[in-house]
Coordinates of C-alpha atoms in Angstrom, one line a residue:
M24 CA 96.9 108.2 92.1
T25 CA 98.5 105.3 90.6
Y26 CA 97.6 101.8 91.2
L27 CA 99.3 98.9 90.2
F28 CA 97.9 94.9 89.9
D29 CA 99.2 92.4 91.5
T30 CA 99.4 89.2 89.5
N31 CA 97.1 87.4 92.6
S32 CA 94.4 90.3 91.6
L33 CA 94.0 89.2 88.4
I34 CA 94.1 85.4 88.6
E35 CA 92.0 85.1 91.4
S36 CA 89.4 87.0 89.7
K37 CA 89.7 85.2 86.9
K38 CA 89.7 81.5 88.5
K39 CA 86.8 82.7 91.7
F40 CA 84.9 85.5 90.9
Y41 CA 84.9 86.8 87.3
A42 CA 85.4 84.2 84.9
F43 CA 85.4 85.6 81.1
D44 CA 82.9 83.9 80.2
I45 CA 80.4 84.6 82.9
A46 CA 81.7 88.0 83.8
P47 CA 82.9 89.8 80.4
G48 CA 81.8 93.2 81.7
F49 CA 84.1 93.2 84.6
W50 CA 87.1 92.9 82.4
K51 CA 85.6 94.9 80.1
Q52 CA 85.2 98.0 82.5
L53 CA 88.7 97.1 83.6
E54 CA 90.2 98.1 80.6
S55 CA 88.4 100.8 80.2
I56 CA 89.6 102.2 83.6
M57 CA 93.2 101.7 82.6
A58 CA 93.0 103.4 79.1
S59 CA 91.7 106.3 80.9
R60 CA 93.6 106.4 84.3
D61 CA 97.0 105.8 85.7
V62 CA 96.1 102.0 86.1
R63 CA 98.6 99.6 85.1
I64 CA 100.0 95.9 85.1
P65 CA 103.8 96.1 85.1
E66 CA 105.4 94.4 82.5
I67 CA 106.7 91.5 85.4
V68 CA 102.9 90.9 86.0
V69 CA 102.5 90.6 82.5
E70 CA 105.3 88.1 82.2
E71 CA 104.1 86.2 85.1
I72 CA 100.9 85.9 83.6
S73 CA 101.9 85.3 80.1
R74 CA 103.7 81.7 81.7
Q75 CA 100.1 80.2 81.6
S76 CA 97.8 79.5 78.3
D77 CA 94.9 80.5 79.2
D78 CA 91.9 83.3 78.3
L79 CA 93.6 85.8 81.1
K80 CA 96.9 85.8 78.7
D81 CA 95.0 86.4 75.5
W82 CA 93.2 89.6 77.3
I83 CA 96.2 90.7 79.3
E84 CA 98.5 90.7 76.3
G85 CA 96.4 92.4 74.1
I86 CA 96.5 95.4 76.3
Q87 CA 99.5 96.6 75.4
Y88 CA 99.3 100.1 76.5
V89 CA 99.4 99.0 80.5
K90 CA 102.6 97.7 80.3
E91 CA 105.5 99.8 82.0
A92 CA 109.1 99.1 81.8
T93 CA 109.3 97.5 85.7
K94 CA 113.3 97.5 85.7
N95 CA 114.3 101.0 85.0
P96 CA 117.0 102.4 87.4
E97 CA 115.3 103.7 90.4
H98 CA 112.6 100.3 90.4
I99 CA 116.4 98.5 90.3
Q100 CA 117.5 101.1 93.7
N101 CA 114.0 100.0 95.5
Y102 CA 114.1 96.3 94.5
S103 CA 117.9 96.5 96.3
K104 CA 116.3 98.0 99.1
V105 CA 113.4 95.5 99.0
M106 CA 116.0 92.2 98.5
N107 CA 118.4 93.9 101.5
Y108 CA 114.7 94.7 104.1
I109 CA 113.4 91.2 103.5
S110 CA 117.2 89.3 103.6
S111 CA 118.2 91.4 107.1
C112 CA 114.8 92.3 109.0
G113 CA 114.7 88.9 110.9
Y114 CA 111.2 88.1 110.1
Y115 CA 111.7 85.0 107.1
N116 CA 113.8 82.2 107.0
E117 CA 115.9 81.5 103.8
R118 CA 113.6 79.6 102.0
A119 CA 111.2 83.2 101.8
V120 CA 113.9 85.3 101.6
S121 CA 114.9 82.6 98.3
S122 CA 111.6 82.8 97.2
W123 CA 111.4 86.2 96.7
A124 CA 114.8 86.3 95.1
Q125 CA 113.7 84.6 91.8
R126 CA 114.1 86.6 88.9
E127 CA 110.8 85.7 87.4
L128 CA 109.1 86.6 90.9
A129 CA 107.2 89.7 90.5
D130 CA 106.4 90.1 94.3
P131 CA 109.5 92.4 95.0
W132 CA 109.8 94.0 91.7
L133 CA 106.0 95.4 92.4
V134 CA 106.8 96.9 96.0
A135 CA 109.9 98.5 94.1
E136 CA 107.7 99.8 91.3
A137 CA 105.2 101.3 94.0
M138 CA 107.6 103.0 95.7
S139 CA 109.3 105.0 92.8
L140 CA 105.6 105.8 91.5
G141 CA 104.1 106.6 95.2
A142 CA 101.3 104.1 93.7
T143 CA 98.9 102.0 95.7
I144 CA 99.2 98.3 95.1
V145 CA 96.0 96.5 94.3
S146 CA 96.8 92.9 95.6
F147 CA 94.1 90.3 97.4
E148 CA 97.7 89.5 99.6
R149 CA 97.1 90.0 103.2
P150 CA 99.7 91.2 106.1
N151 CA 101.1 88.5 108.3
H152 CA 100.0 89.2 112.1
D153 CA 102.2 86.5 113.0
L154 CA 105.5 88.3 111.6
G155 CA 107.7 89.9 114.3
K156 CA 106.4 87.3 117.1
G157 CA 109.1 84.7 117.3
S158 CA 109.4 82.4 114.5
K159 CA 110.8 83.1 111.1
Q160 CA 107.9 83.1 108.6
G161 CA 108.5 81.0 104.9
K162 CA 106.7 83.2 103.0
V163 CA 107.2 87.0 102.4
H164 CA 103.6 88.7 102.2
I165 CA 103.9 92.0 100.0
P166 CA 101.7 93.8 102.2
D167 CA 104.5 93.1 105.1
V168 CA 106.8 94.6 102.6
A169 CA 104.8 97.6 100.8
I170 CA 104.0 98.9 104.6
H171 CA 107.2 98.7 106.0
F172 CA 108.0 101.1 102.8
G173 CA 105.1 103.1 103.0
V174 CA 103.2 101.6 99.9
Q175 CA 99.7 101.5 100.2
I176 CA 97.5 98.3 99.7
C177 CA 94.0 97.8 98.6
S178 CA 91.5 94.9 97.9
L179 CA 90.2 94.2 94.5
Y180 CA 87.4 95.3 95.7
D181 CA 87.9 98.6 96.9
F182 CA 89.6 99.2 93.8
M183 CA 86.2 98.1 91.9
R184 CA 84.7 100.7 94.6
E185 CA 86.8 103.7 94.1
F186 CA 86.1 103.2 90.1
G187 CA 82.9 102.1 89.8
I188 CA 83.0 98.9 88.7
K189 CA 79.4 97.5 89.0
L190 CA 78.5 94.0 87.8

């Protein structure tokens, strides 16, 4: 099974749960798993994180082997499917669709890459339970789109349990 990390699973980990100075073991175990298993941080996620200047940026840029080419032809085809879906499904308002159409946003590319690879996305995002209940939504949630395309989602905690990360 291939796992792809969403930006928020790394940023939230650094900010709220596993700061580098108090939980370095988390990051060392994660790096070890990425070196030995099919666990990846897509290039677009690396780019998103690299726009910041902090210890997460330094860590992620030091793990060159986890970067994958995001925009290969199959990913581009799947990206088009994702964007066509969110713009035509009727669940999202124009602001939500425009937000996902921004070139630098990793979310639609992450779903597209997961579709291509048959991968599971590791994310803290949760499905929007109000989707399809009348008013159009102003934010697209990765799990809602992923579920539509048959892509699996797991939380960071599920990932940690699966791979035996212990602190």
